[in-house]
Amino acid sequence: MRKTSINLIILFAVLCIFGCNKKENQSKAQQETMENIRISDYGVTSKGDSVKKYTLANKNGMKVEIINFGGIITSLTAPDKNGKYEDVVLGFTRPEDYFNGNSYYFGALIGRYGNRIANAKFTLEGTSYDIDKNDGSNSLHGGKDGFHTKFWNIESVKDAKFPTLKLTYTSADGEEGYPGKLTTTVFYTLTDENALEISYEAETDKPTVVNLTQHSYFNLSGNFSKTILDHEMQINADKFLPVNETLIPTGEQKAVKGSAFDFTASKPIGKDISADDDQLKKGKGYDHNWILNGNGLRSIAKVYHPESGRVMEVLTDEPGVQFYSGNFLDGKFDTKTGGKNEFRTGFCLETQHFPDSPNQSSFPSTELKPGQKYQSKTIYKFSVKK
Ligand code: BGC
């Protein structure tokens, strides 16, 4: 009797060891299928859901960290003139701050409609829709529970030339008030040319509106307690969209020439930001959409930080870019390098269709119909100038 139970214990132990090994092999296999992409635990939401972090690295040592909550870029490193890689995107120090609102939209994927829609309403094919009102009387960045608050399914793209993540999210018909079930796919690729490429795709089962973008705030100094006013910016745009008091475009397409909005030649962001200009007052600084010259995938902006030598070039096939100079950063949170997220310590270049397009027939359309495929691409490329 005793012998039998000893034998049983031995058998159980052998099975256990075998089982554990199998588990280890399985997780190894899973890591391998993620190619060069490392997966780690990032945090747990208040609902108890665990969030994973995916780290993309290239041959130069550049790294981009992305989480499956909001498709958020939590870190992105770029080299300075001495070859030192430092994080250049703003973000929270505590994971839960991303999960509990992220009112700054730090690093997030934005959808279903990036930027503002006036009075949180639009009419499409004769039907009017009320969408979530989360910015005074307007709707901003897809509503309170927009794509920046959603869990994205993440897989790696096998056989891709460079580490590539494929993120998918299906937004239900009626979510945040928008019509149509929208299936969205976003690819993040980190190339060996120190470029982060972002490709967006979407399909719908009913007519809807779509305007997807990425909301990373950059500070090329690598020190998030410094302002971005010394960064030199150039935008390939001869016109921009003036706004009303609630930051909705008035419909006018205004020439930038001779104004504070002229970035056709590179100049420090801080040079004209305090000019006596009604539009700068309305935006509390720059918070406007520039109408980009040309079309197709093209270089649309360059930002240079003289002290570090870092350069960021932006390429996109979108007609517009929202240049936002971090005017609503309010010092309420610690930054990743010490100090607080003070006024204008980060800037965004959000590539997109124009704000409020569903209500402005003179703007390029943002309507997506069943059977059509929404496609858009943006590249943030980093280099140095000595
Ligand atoms: C908008 C700002 C807004 C910010 C939110 C930007 O895209 O242009 O007006 O305050 O997002 O963080």
mmCIF file of C-alpha atoms and ligand atoms in Angstrom:
data_model
loop_
_atom_site.group_PDB
_atom_site.id
_atom_site.type_symbol
_atom_site.label_atom_id
_atom_site.label_comp_id
_atom_site.label_asym_id
_atom_site.label_seq_id
_atom_site.Cartn_x
_atom_site.Cartn_y
_atom_site.Cartn_z
ATOM 1 C CA MET A 1 0.000 0.000 0.000
ATOM 2 C CA ARG A 2 2.772 2.394 0.998
ATOM 3 C CA LYS A 3 4.847 1.350 -1.993
ATOM 4 C CA THR A 4 1.946 2.082 -4.339
ATOM 5 C CA SER A 5 1.521 5.609 -3.026
ATOM 6 C CA ILE A 6 5.283 6.280 -3.306
ATOM 7 C CA ASN A 7 5.099 5.058 -6.905
ATOM 8 C CA LEU A 8 2.135 7.323 -7.532
ATOM 9 C CA ILE A 9 4.020 10.324 -6.116
ATOM 10 C CA ILE A 10 7.012 9.559 -8.370
ATOM 11 C CA LEU A 11 4.727 9.215 -11.407
ATOM 12 C CA PHE A 12 3.016 12.506 -10.551
ATOM 13 C CA ALA A 13 6.395 14.284 -10.179
ATOM 14 C CA VAL A 14 7.606 12.936 -13.547
ATOM 15 C CA LEU A 15 4.400 14.079 -15.226
ATOM 16 C CA CYS A 16 4.767 17.487 -13.614
ATOM 17 C CA ILE A 17 8.347 17.952 -14.833
ATOM 18 C CA PHE A 18 7.299 16.833 -18.315
ATOM 19 C CA GLY A 19 4.378 19.256 -18.256
ATOM 20 C CA CYS A 20 6.527 22.173 -17.152
ATOM 21 C CA ASN A 21 9.071 21.489 -19.884
ATOM 22 C CA LYS A 22 6.307 21.401 -22.441
ATOM 23 C CA LYS A 23 5.050 24.784 -21.202
ATOM 24 C CA GLU A 24 8.560 26.227 -21.429
ATOM 25 C CA ASN A 25 8.952 24.942 -24.980
ATOM 26 C CA GLN A 26 5.586 26.382 -25.898
ATOM 27 C CA SER A 27 6.476 29.852 -24.614
ATOM 28 C CA LYS A 28 9.838 29.636 -26.397
ATOM 29 C CA ALA A 29 8.032 28.796 -29.620
ATOM 30 C CA GLN A 30 5.683 31.730 -29.074
ATOM 31 C CA GLN A 31 8.624 34.087 -28.533
ATOM 32 C CA GLU A 32 10.221 32.829 -31.736
ATOM 33 C CA THR A 33 7.106 33.475 -33.793
ATOM 34 C CA MET A 34 7.191 37.069 -32.547
ATOM 35 C CA GLU A 35 10.476 37.357 -34.491
ATOM 36 C CA ASN A 36 12.549 40.270 -33.102
ATOM 37 C CA ILE A 37 9.699 41.473 -30.957
ATOM 38 C CA ARG A 38 9.978 41.088 -27.196
ATOM 39 C CA ILE A 39 6.785 40.783 -25.186
ATOM 40 C CA SER A 40 6.558 41.683 -21.517
ATOM 41 C CA ASP A 41 3.937 42.430 -18.891
ATOM 42 C CA TYR A 42 3.126 46.122 -18.740
ATOM 43 C CA GLY A 43 0.341 46.591 -16.207
ATOM 44 C CA VAL A 44 -3.166 45.695 -15.129
ATOM 45 C CA THR A 45 -6.256 47.863 -15.703
ATOM 46 C CA SER A 46 -8.745 48.596 -12.900
ATOM 47 C CA LYS A 47 -10.982 45.908 -14.436
ATOM 48 C CA GLY A 48 -8.188 43.374 -13.925
ATOM 49 C CA ASP A 49 -7.180 43.011 -17.578
ATOM 50 C CA SER A 50 -3.478 42.627 -18.116
ATOM 51 C CA VAL A 51 -1.706 44.805 -20.643
ATOM 52 C CA LYS A 52 1.320 43.639 -22.615
ATOM 53 C CA LYS A 53 4.218 45.644 -23.954
ATOM 54 C CA TYR A 54 5.838 44.844 -27.316
ATOM 55 C CA THR A 55 9.380 46.068 -27.932
ATOM 56 C CA LEU A 56 10.557 46.525 -31.510
ATOM 57 C CA ALA A 57 14.308 46.967 -32.003
ATOM 58 C CA ASN A 58 16.389 47.560 -35.117
ATOM 59 C CA LYS A 59 20.013 46.800 -35.947
ATOM 60 C CA ASN A 60 21.167 50.265 -34.830
ATOM 61 C CA GLY A 61 19.752 49.910 -31.334
ATOM 62 C CA MET A 62 16.661 52.063 -31.853
ATOM 63 C CA LYS A 63 13.681 50.805 -29.840
ATOM 64 C CA VAL A 64 9.953 51.421 -29.926
ATOM 65 C CA GLU A 65 7.653 50.180 -27.163
ATOM 66 C CA ILE A 66 3.953 49.699 -27.894
ATOM 67 C CA ILE A 67 1.183 48.407 -25.645
ATOM 68 C CA ASN A 68 -1.982 46.583 -26.649
ATOM 69 C CA PHE A 69 -4.071 49.171 -24.747
ATOM 70 C CA GLY A 70 -4.833 52.055 -27.138
ATOM 71 C CA GLY A 71 -2.013 50.898 -29.443
ATOM 72 C CA ILE A 72 -0.027 53.405 -27.403
ATOM 73 C CA ILE A 73 3.653 54.116 -28.079
ATOM 74 C CA THR A 74 5.061 54.365 -24.553
ATOM 75 C CA SER A 75 8.682 54.892 -25.607
ATOM 76 C CA LEU A 76 10.626 55.582 -28.800
ATOM 77 C CA THR A 77 14.365 56.154 -28.853
ATOM 78 C CA ALA A 78 16.367 58.155 -31.390
ATOM 79 C CA PRO A 79 20.088 58.902 -31.667
ATOM 80 C CA ASP A 80 21.661 62.289 -30.963
ATOM 81 C CA LYS A 81 24.773 63.666 -32.708
ATOM 82 C CA ASN A 82 26.986 61.540 -30.444
ATOM 83 C CA GLY A 83 25.062 58.366 -31.259
ATOM 84 C CA LYS A 84 23.255 58.340 -27.911
ATOM 85 C CA TYR A 85 19.786 56.800 -28.131
ATOM 86 C CA GLU A 86 17.230 58.477 -25.833
ATOM 87 C CA ASP A 87 13.473 58.343 -25.463
ATOM 88 C CA VAL A 88 11.892 61.233 -27.410
ATOM 89 C CA VAL A 89 8.150 60.688 -26.809
ATOM 90 C CA LEU A 90 6.206 62.005 -23.831
ATOM 91 C CA GLY A 91 4.393 59.538 -21.647
ATOM 92 C CA PHE A 92 3.287 58.661 -18.157
ATOM 93 C CA THR A 93 5.527 57.079 -15.543
ATOM 94 C CA ARG A 94 2.672 54.957 -14.132
ATOM 95 C CA PRO A 95 0.862 52.478 -16.434
ATOM 96 C CA GLU A 96 -2.507 53.183 -14.772
ATOM 97 C CA ASP A 97 -2.441 56.777 -16.007
ATOM 98 C CA TYR A 98 -2.733 55.471 -19.563
ATOM 99 C CA PHE A 99 -5.634 53.246 -18.555
ATOM 100 C CA ASN A 100 -7.634 55.875 -16.618
ATOM 101 C CA GLY A 101 -8.526 58.387 -19.307
ATOM 102 C CA ASN A 102 -5.216 59.598 -20.838
ATOM 103 C CA SER A 103 -6.779 63.006 -21.471
ATOM 104 C CA TYR A 104 -3.627 64.127 -23.289
ATOM 105 C CA TYR A 105 -3.888 61.124 -25.662
ATOM 106 C CA PHE A 106 -0.178 60.442 -25.044
ATOM 107 C CA GLY A 107 1.179 58.136 -27.758
ATOM 108 C CA ALA A 108 -2.229 56.727 -28.677
ATOM 109 C CA LEU A 109 -3.886 55.535 -31.843
ATOM 110 C CA ILE A 110 -6.806 57.853 -32.503
ATOM 111 C CA GLY A 111 -10.113 56.811 -34.047
ATOM 112 C CA ARG A 112 -12.631 56.437 -35.371
ATOM 113 C CA TYR A 113 -12.344 60.153 -36.146
ATOM 114 C CA GLY A 114 -9.160 62.029 -35.213
ATOM 115 C CA ASN A 115 -9.647 65.719 -34.340
ATOM 116 C CA ARG A 116 -12.904 67.611 -33.809
ATOM 117 C CA ILE A 117 -16.399 67.275 -35.202
ATOM 118 C CA ALA A 118 -18.522 70.384 -34.589
ATOM 119 C CA ASN A 119 -21.437 70.025 -32.159
ATOM 120 C CA ALA A 120 -20.779 66.263 -32.083
ATOM 121 C CA LYS A 121 -23.134 65.772 -35.037
ATOM 122 C CA PHE A 122 -23.035 65.032 -38.719
ATOM 123 C CA THR A 123 -25.351 63.866 -41.484
ATOM 124 C CA LEU A 124 -24.405 61.024 -43.775
ATOM 125 C CA GLU A 125 -26.503 59.814 -46.707
ATOM 126 C CA GLY A 126 -29.549 61.599 -45.277
ATOM 127 C CA THR A 127 -29.282 60.227 -41.728
ATOM 128 C CA SER A 128 -28.067 62.422 -38.894
ATOM 129 C CA TYR A 129 -25.847 61.025 -36.167
ATOM 130 C CA ASP A 130 -25.103 62.294 -32.653
ATOM 131 C CA ILE A 131 -21.668 61.237 -31.518
ATOM 132 C CA ASP A 132 -20.020 61.466 -28.120
ATOM 133 C CA LYS A 133 -19.618 65.080 -26.951
ATOM 134 C CA ASN A 134 -16.356 65.089 -25.010
ATOM 135 C CA ASP A 135 -14.876 68.514 -25.798
ATOM 136 C CA GLY A 136 -17.313 71.274 -24.840
ATOM 137 C CA SER A 137 -19.989 71.134 -27.518
ATOM 138 C CA ASN A 138 -17.762 69.162 -29.919
ATOM 139 C CA SER A 139 -16.530 65.616 -30.271
ATOM 140 C CA LEU A 140 -12.756 65.102 -30.080
ATOM 141 C CA HIS A 141 -10.639 62.121 -31.169
ATOM 142 C CA GLY A 142 -13.475 59.611 -31.571
ATOM 143 C CA GLY A 143 -15.221 60.398 -28.261
ATOM 144 C CA LYS A 144 -14.427 59.692 -24.637
ATOM 145 C CA ASP A 145 -14.108 55.967 -25.246
ATOM 146 C CA GLY A 146 -12.372 56.284 -28.603
ATOM 147 C CA PHE A 147 -9.800 53.859 -29.980
ATOM 148 C CA HIS A 148 -7.169 55.174 -27.527
ATOM 149 C CA THR A 149 -9.039 53.361 -24.728
ATOM 150 C CA LYS A 150 -9.507 50.021 -26.484
ATOM 151 C CA PHE A 151 -7.662 46.739 -26.312
ATOM 152 C CA TRP A 152 -6.091 45.951 -29.678
ATOM 153 C CA ASN A 153 -5.330 42.433 -30.756
ATOM 154 C CA ILE A 154 -1.621 42.235 -31.549
ATOM 155 C CA GLU A 155 0.338 39.790 -33.646
ATOM 156 C CA SER A 156 3.667 39.993 -35.424
ATOM 157 C CA VAL A 157 3.858 39.889 -39.202
ATOM 158 C CA LYS A 158 5.893 36.858 -40.181
ATOM 159 C CA ASP A 159 8.392 37.182 -43.019
ATOM 160 C CA ALA A 160 8.277 40.980 -42.849
ATOM 161 C CA LYS A 161 11.630 42.581 -43.689
ATOM 162 C CA PHE A 162 11.634 44.525 -40.409
ATOM 163 C CA PRO A 163 9.930 43.933 -37.070
ATOM 164 C CA THR A 164 6.252 44.623 -37.700
ATOM 165 C CA LEU A 165 3.267 44.544 -35.377
ATOM 166 C CA LYS A 166 -0.238 44.107 -36.699
ATOM 167 C CA LEU A 167 -2.916 45.595 -34.456
ATOM 168 C CA THR A 168 -6.599 44.984 -35.028
ATOM 169 C CA TYR A 169 -9.692 46.391 -33.420
ATOM 170 C CA THR A 170 -13.333 46.009 -34.390
ATOM 171 C CA SER A 171 -15.530 48.926 -33.458
ATOM 172 C CA ALA A 172 -19.198 47.972 -33.153
ATOM 173 C CA ASP A 173 -21.959 49.646 -35.134
ATOM 174 C CA GLY A 174 -23.063 52.599 -32.988
ATOM 175 C CA GLU A 175 -19.932 52.778 -30.839
ATOM 176 C CA GLU A 176 -19.533 56.379 -29.614
ATOM 177 C CA GLY A 177 -22.513 57.148 -31.912
ATOM 178 C CA TYR A 178 -20.789 56.292 -35.225
ATOM 179 C CA PRO A 179 -22.635 54.168 -37.778
ATOM 180 C CA GLY A 180 -21.246 50.891 -39.104
ATOM 181 C CA LYS A 181 -19.110 48.100 -37.746
ATOM 182 C CA LEU A 182 -15.571 49.224 -38.508
ATOM 183 C CA THR A 183 -12.695 46.764 -38.695
ATOM 184 C CA THR A 184 -9.423 48.584 -38.250
ATOM 185 C CA THR A 185 -5.889 47.330 -38.779
ATOM 186 C CA VAL A 186 -2.750 49.257 -37.956
ATOM 187 C CA PHE A 187 0.778 48.105 -38.788
ATOM 188 C CA TYR A 188 3.785 49.473 -36.885
ATOM 189 C CA THR A 189 7.151 48.727 -38.562
ATOM 190 C CA LEU A 190 10.571 49.793 -37.318
ATOM 191 C CA THR A 191 13.066 49.884 -40.186
ATOM 192 C CA ASP A 192 16.852 49.853 -40.093
ATOM 193 C CA GLU A 193 16.752 53.432 -41.397
ATOM 194 C CA ASN A 194 15.433 54.498 -37.972
ATOM 195 C CA ALA A 195 11.958 55.033 -39.357
ATOM 196 C CA LEU A 196 8.713 54.094 -37.664
ATOM 197 C CA GLU A 197 6.186 53.360 -40.388
ATOM 198 C CA ILE A 198 2.499 53.342 -39.526
ATOM 199 C CA SER A 199 -0.029 51.954 -41.995
ATOM 200 C CA TYR A 200 -3.751 52.146 -41.363
ATOM 201 C CA GLU A 201 -6.549 50.144 -42.972
ATOM 202 C CA ALA A 202 -10.278 50.024 -42.272
ATOM 203 C CA GLU A 203 -13.453 48.520 -43.663
ATOM 204 C CA THR A 204 -17.068 49.112 -42.760
ATOM 205 C CA ASP A 205 -20.436 47.416 -43.229
ATOM 206 C CA LYS A 206 -22.413 50.722 -43.412
ATOM 207 C CA PRO A 207 -21.453 54.198 -44.620
ATOM 208 C CA THR A 208 -19.392 55.893 -41.893
ATOM 209 C CA VAL A 209 -16.616 58.461 -41.423
ATOM 210 C CA VAL A 210 -12.996 57.557 -40.659
ATOM 211 C CA ASN A 211 -9.925 59.643 -39.874
ATOM 212 C CA LEU A 212 -7.198 57.676 -38.122
ATOM 213 C CA THR A 213 -4.026 59.142 -36.672
ATOM 214 C CA GLN A 214 -1.264 58.729 -34.086
ATOM 215 C CA HIS A 215 -0.981 61.092 -31.137
ATOM 216 C CA SER A 216 2.656 60.867 -30.025
ATOM 217 C CA TYR A 217 4.125 63.995 -28.494
ATOM 218 C CA PHE A 218 7.782 64.499 -29.356
ATOM 219 C CA ASN A 219 10.544 66.291 -27.527
ATOM 220 C CA LEU A 220 13.759 65.658 -29.424
ATOM 221 C CA SER A 221 15.915 66.951 -26.558
ATOM 222 C CA GLY A 222 15.269 63.702 -24.687
ATOM 223 C CA ASN A 223 14.568 65.817 -21.595
ATOM 224 C CA PHE A 224 10.830 66.123 -21.006
ATOM 225 C CA SER A 225 11.073 69.018 -18.599
ATOM 226 C CA LYS A 226 12.377 71.303 -21.366
ATOM 227 C CA THR A 227 10.011 73.101 -23.729
ATOM 228 C CA ILE A 228 9.974 72.404 -27.466
ATOM 229 C CA LEU A 229 10.195 76.101 -28.391
ATOM 230 C CA ASP A 230 13.837 75.732 -29.515
ATOM 231 C CA HIS A 231 12.979 72.968 -32.004
ATOM 232 C CA GLU A 232 13.217 74.208 -35.595
ATOM 233 C CA MET A 233 10.268 73.153 -37.726
ATOM 234 C CA GLN A 234 9.498 73.173 -41.387
ATOM 235 C CA ILE A 235 6.090 72.218 -42.842
ATOM 236 C CA ASN A 236 5.462 71.857 -46.571
ATOM 237 C CA ALA A 237 2.205 73.755 -46.574
ATOM 238 C CA ASP A 238 1.248 77.058 -48.176
ATOM 239 C CA LYS A 239 -2.118 77.178 -46.424
ATOM 240 C CA PHE A 240 -3.689 76.340 -43.084
ATOM 241 C CA LEU A 241 -7.184 76.152 -41.637
ATOM 242 C CA PRO A 242 -8.152 79.031 -39.311
ATOM 243 C CA VAL A 243 -10.458 77.984 -36.460
ATOM 244 C CA ASN A 244 -13.254 79.421 -34.325
ATOM 245 C CA GLU A 245 -13.197 79.692 -30.498
ATOM 246 C CA THR A 246 -13.891 75.956 -30.133
ATOM 247 C CA LEU A 247 -11.089 75.020 -32.564
ATOM 248 C CA ILE A 248 -13.423 74.055 -35.416
ATOM 249 C CA PRO A 249 -12.185 75.211 -38.856
ATOM 250 C CA THR A 250 -14.120 78.196 -40.152
ATOM 251 C CA GLY A 251 -13.929 76.766 -43.680
ATOM 252 C CA GLU A 252 -11.426 79.352 -44.877
ATOM 253 C CA GLN A 253 -8.182 78.020 -46.371
ATOM 254 C CA LYS A 254 -5.721 80.764 -45.529
ATOM 255 C CA ALA A 255 -2.284 81.437 -47.015
ATOM 256 C CA VAL A 256 0.475 81.170 -44.388
ATOM 257 C CA LYS A 257 2.744 83.641 -46.146
ATOM 258 C CA GLY A 258 3.826 86.526 -43.957
ATOM 259 C CA SER A 259 2.100 85.133 -40.855
ATOM 260 C CA ALA A 260 3.149 83.274 -37.701
ATOM 261 C CA PHE A 261 1.799 80.157 -39.452
ATOM 262 C CA ASP A 262 4.459 80.264 -42.156
ATOM 263 C CA PHE A 263 6.721 77.240 -41.630
ATOM 264 C CA THR A 264 7.627 76.895 -45.309
ATOM 265 C CA ALA A 265 11.200 77.733 -44.269
ATOM 266 C CA SER A 266 12.514 76.160 -41.077
ATOM 267 C CA LYS A 267 12.159 78.324 -37.951
ATOM 268 C CA PRO A 268 12.105 77.751 -34.184
ATOM 269 C CA ILE A 269 8.616 76.823 -32.940
ATOM 270 C CA GLY A 270 8.981 79.593 -30.356
ATOM 271 C CA LYS A 271 9.859 82.317 -32.861
ATOM 272 C CA ASP A 272 6.334 83.581 -33.577
ATOM 273 C CA ILE A 273 4.263 81.589 -31.082
ATOM 274 C CA SER A 274 3.589 84.685 -28.966
ATOM 275 C CA ALA A 275 2.814 86.966 -31.913
ATOM 276 C CA ASP A 276 -0.254 89.167 -31.652
ATOM 277 C CA ASP A 277 -2.381 86.893 -33.815
ATOM 278 C CA ASP A 278 -6.028 86.081 -33.308
ATOM 279 C CA GLN A 279 -5.536 82.467 -34.445
ATOM 280 C CA LEU A 280 -2.683 81.916 -31.974
ATOM 281 C CA LYS A 281 -4.924 83.298 -29.243
ATOM 282 C CA LYS A 282 -7.735 80.931 -30.194
ATOM 283 C CA GLY A 283 -5.383 77.941 -30.213
ATOM 284 C CA LYS A 284 -3.409 79.088 -27.125
ATOM 285 C CA GLY A 285 -0.489 78.575 -29.512
ATOM 286 C CA TYR A 286 -0.353 76.314 -32.549
ATOM 287 C CA ASP A 287 -3.261 73.867 -32.665
ATOM 288 C CA HIS A 288 -4.241 73.968 -36.313
ATOM 289 C CA ASN A 289 -4.383 71.880 -39.426
ATOM 290 C CA TRP A 290 -1.959 72.713 -42.206
ATOM 291 C CA ILE A 291 -3.069 71.928 -45.773
ATOM 292 C CA LEU A 292 -0.130 69.963 -47.086
ATOM 293 C CA ASN A 293 1.332 70.676 -50.518
ATOM 294 C CA GLY A 294 1.344 67.835 -53.041
ATOM 295 C CA ASN A 295 -0.193 64.419 -52.682
ATOM 296 C CA GLY A 296 0.785 60.771 -52.380
ATOM 297 C CA LEU A 297 3.358 59.611 -49.848
ATOM 298 C CA ARG A 298 5.715 62.575 -49.547
ATOM 299 C CA SER A 299 7.908 64.386 -47.048
ATOM 300 C CA ILE A 300 5.684 66.938 -45.305
ATOM 301 C CA ALA A 301 7.635 68.182 -42.288
ATOM 302 C CA LYS A 302 11.059 68.259 -40.681
ATOM 303 C CA VAL A 303 11.934 69.085 -37.112
ATOM 304 C CA TYR A 304 15.488 69.743 -35.941
ATOM 305 C CA HIS A 305 16.700 70.099 -32.387
ATOM 306 C CA PRO A 306 20.003 72.023 -32.620
ATOM 307 C CA GLU A 307 21.440 71.061 -29.218
ATOM 308 C CA SER A 308 21.088 67.295 -29.628
ATOM 309 C CA GLY A 309 21.376 67.287 -33.432
ATOM 310 C CA ARG A 310 18.250 65.104 -33.658
ATOM 311 C CA VAL A 311 16.109 65.400 -36.759
ATOM 312 C CA MET A 312 12.637 63.984 -37.300
ATOM 313 C CA GLU A 313 11.149 63.893 -40.785
ATOM 314 C CA VAL A 314 7.475 63.141 -41.326
ATOM 315 C CA LEU A 315 6.123 61.564 -44.496
ATOM 316 C CA THR A 316 2.464 60.908 -45.193
ATOM 317 C CA ASP A 317 -0.120 60.432 -47.915
ATOM 318 C CA GLU A 318 -2.709 62.428 -45.938
ATOM 319 C CA PRO A 319 -3.883 65.897 -47.068
ATOM 320 C CA GLY A 320 -3.353 67.536 -43.661
ATOM 321 C CA VAL A 321 -1.341 67.638 -40.473
ATOM 322 C CA GLN A 322 -2.425 68.962 -37.092
ATOM 323 C CA PHE A 323 0.563 70.743 -35.579
ATOM 324 C CA TYR A 324 -0.196 71.009 -31.872
ATOM 325 C CA SER A 325 2.381 72.740 -29.684
ATOM 326 C CA GLY A 326 1.347 71.092 -26.407
ATOM 327 C CA ASN A 327 -0.697 74.060 -25.196
ATOM 328 C CA PHE A 328 -2.901 71.964 -22.919
ATOM 329 C CA LEU A 329 -0.011 70.265 -21.116
ATOM 330 C CA ASP A 330 -0.543 71.454 -17.577
ATOM 331 C CA GLY A 331 2.149 70.071 -15.294
ATOM 332 C CA LYS A 332 -0.140 67.565 -13.545
ATOM 333 C CA PHE A 333 1.979 64.475 -14.193
ATOM 334 C CA ASP A 334 5.595 63.427 -13.687
ATOM 335 C CA THR A 335 7.589 62.976 -16.872
ATOM 336 C CA LYS A 336 9.769 59.987 -17.618
ATOM 337 C CA THR A 337 12.920 62.091 -17.154
ATOM 338 C CA GLY A 338 11.886 64.062 -14.044
ATOM 339 C CA GLY A 339 9.885 67.256 -13.615
ATOM 340 C CA LYS A 340 6.280 67.646 -14.749
ATOM 341 C CA ASN A 341 4.544 67.651 -18.140
ATOM 342 C CA GLU A 342 4.563 71.436 -18.307
ATOM 343 C CA PHE A 343 3.099 73.735 -20.965
ATOM 344 C CA ARG A 344 4.677 73.134 -24.385
ATOM 345 C CA THR A 345 7.094 70.391 -23.369
ATOM 346 C CA GLY A 346 5.963 68.291 -26.350
ATOM 347 C CA PHE A 347 4.588 68.793 -29.848
ATOM 348 C CA CYS A 348 2.429 66.594 -32.082
ATOM 349 C CA LEU A 349 2.359 66.286 -35.848
ATOM 350 C CA GLU A 350 -0.853 64.327 -36.370
ATOM 351 C CA THR A 351 -1.264 63.397 -40.014
ATOM 352 C CA GLN A 352 -4.924 63.277 -41.034
ATOM 353 C CA HIS A 353 -7.830 64.514 -43.103
ATOM 354 C CA PHE A 354 -9.136 67.909 -42.034
ATOM 355 C CA PRO A 355 -11.067 68.430 -38.788
ATOM 356 C CA ASP A 356 -14.859 68.527 -39.059
ATOM 357 C CA SER A 357 -14.794 67.180 -42.642
ATOM 358 C CA PRO A 358 -18.154 65.386 -42.186
ATOM 359 C CA ASN A 359 -19.747 68.854 -41.844
ATOM 360 C CA GLN A 360 -17.644 70.735 -44.408
ATOM 361 C CA SER A 361 -18.375 69.769 -47.991
ATOM 362 C CA SER A 362 -15.406 71.738 -49.387
ATOM 363 C CA PHE A 363 -12.941 69.479 -47.495
ATOM 364 C CA PRO A 364 -11.688 66.127 -48.856
ATOM 365 C CA SER A 365 -14.246 63.492 -47.892
ATOM 366 C CA THR A 366 -13.745 61.209 -44.889
ATOM 367 C CA GLU A 367 -16.680 58.975 -45.778
ATOM 368 C CA LEU A 368 -16.045 55.244 -46.041
ATOM 369 C CA LYS A 369 -18.608 53.019 -47.729
ATOM 370 C CA PRO A 370 -19.050 49.255 -47.573
ATOM 371 C CA GLY A 371 -16.795 47.569 -50.128
ATOM 372 C CA GLN A 372 -14.218 50.382 -49.967
ATOM 373 C CA LYS A 373 -10.920 50.101 -48.112
ATOM 374 C CA TYR A 374 -9.553 52.986 -46.068
ATOM 375 C CA GLN A 375 -5.768 53.116 -46.397
ATOM 376 C CA SER A 376 -3.287 55.623 -45.090
ATOM 377 C CA LYS A 377 0.410 55.703 -44.281
ATOM 378 C CA THR A 378 2.695 57.888 -42.173
ATOM 379 C CA ILE A 379 6.405 57.615 -41.437
ATOM 380 C CA TYR A 380 8.374 59.248 -38.621
ATOM 381 C CA LYS A 381 12.049 59.036 -39.584
ATOM 382 C CA PHE A 382 14.927 59.948 -37.287
ATOM 383 C CA SER A 383 18.427 61.070 -38.209
ATOM 384 C CA VAL A 384 21.071 63.539 -37.031
ATOM 385 C CA LYS A 385 22.478 66.785 -38.338
ATOM 386 C CA LYS A 386 25.922 67.685 -37.011
HETATM 387 C C1 BGC B 1 -5.769 68.659 -30.422
HETATM 388 C C2 BGC B 1 -5.766 69.536 -29.208
HETATM 389 C C3 BGC B 1 -6.131 68.698 -28.052
HETATM 390 C C4 BGC B 1 -5.143 67.573 -27.920
HETATM 391 C C5 BGC B 1 -5.505 66.680 -26.788
HETATM 392 C C6 BGC B 1 -4.800 67.559 -30.232
HETATM 393 O O1 BGC B 1 -4.854 66.696 -31.310
HETATM 394 O O2 BGC B 1 -5.476 69.380 -31.584
HETATM 395 O O3 BGC B 1 -6.641 70.591 -29.339
HETATM 396 O O4 BGC B 1 -6.175 69.421 -26.872
HETATM 397 O O5 BGC B 1 -5.137 66.831 -29.102
HETATM 398 O O6 BGC B 1 -4.407 66.235 -26.160
#
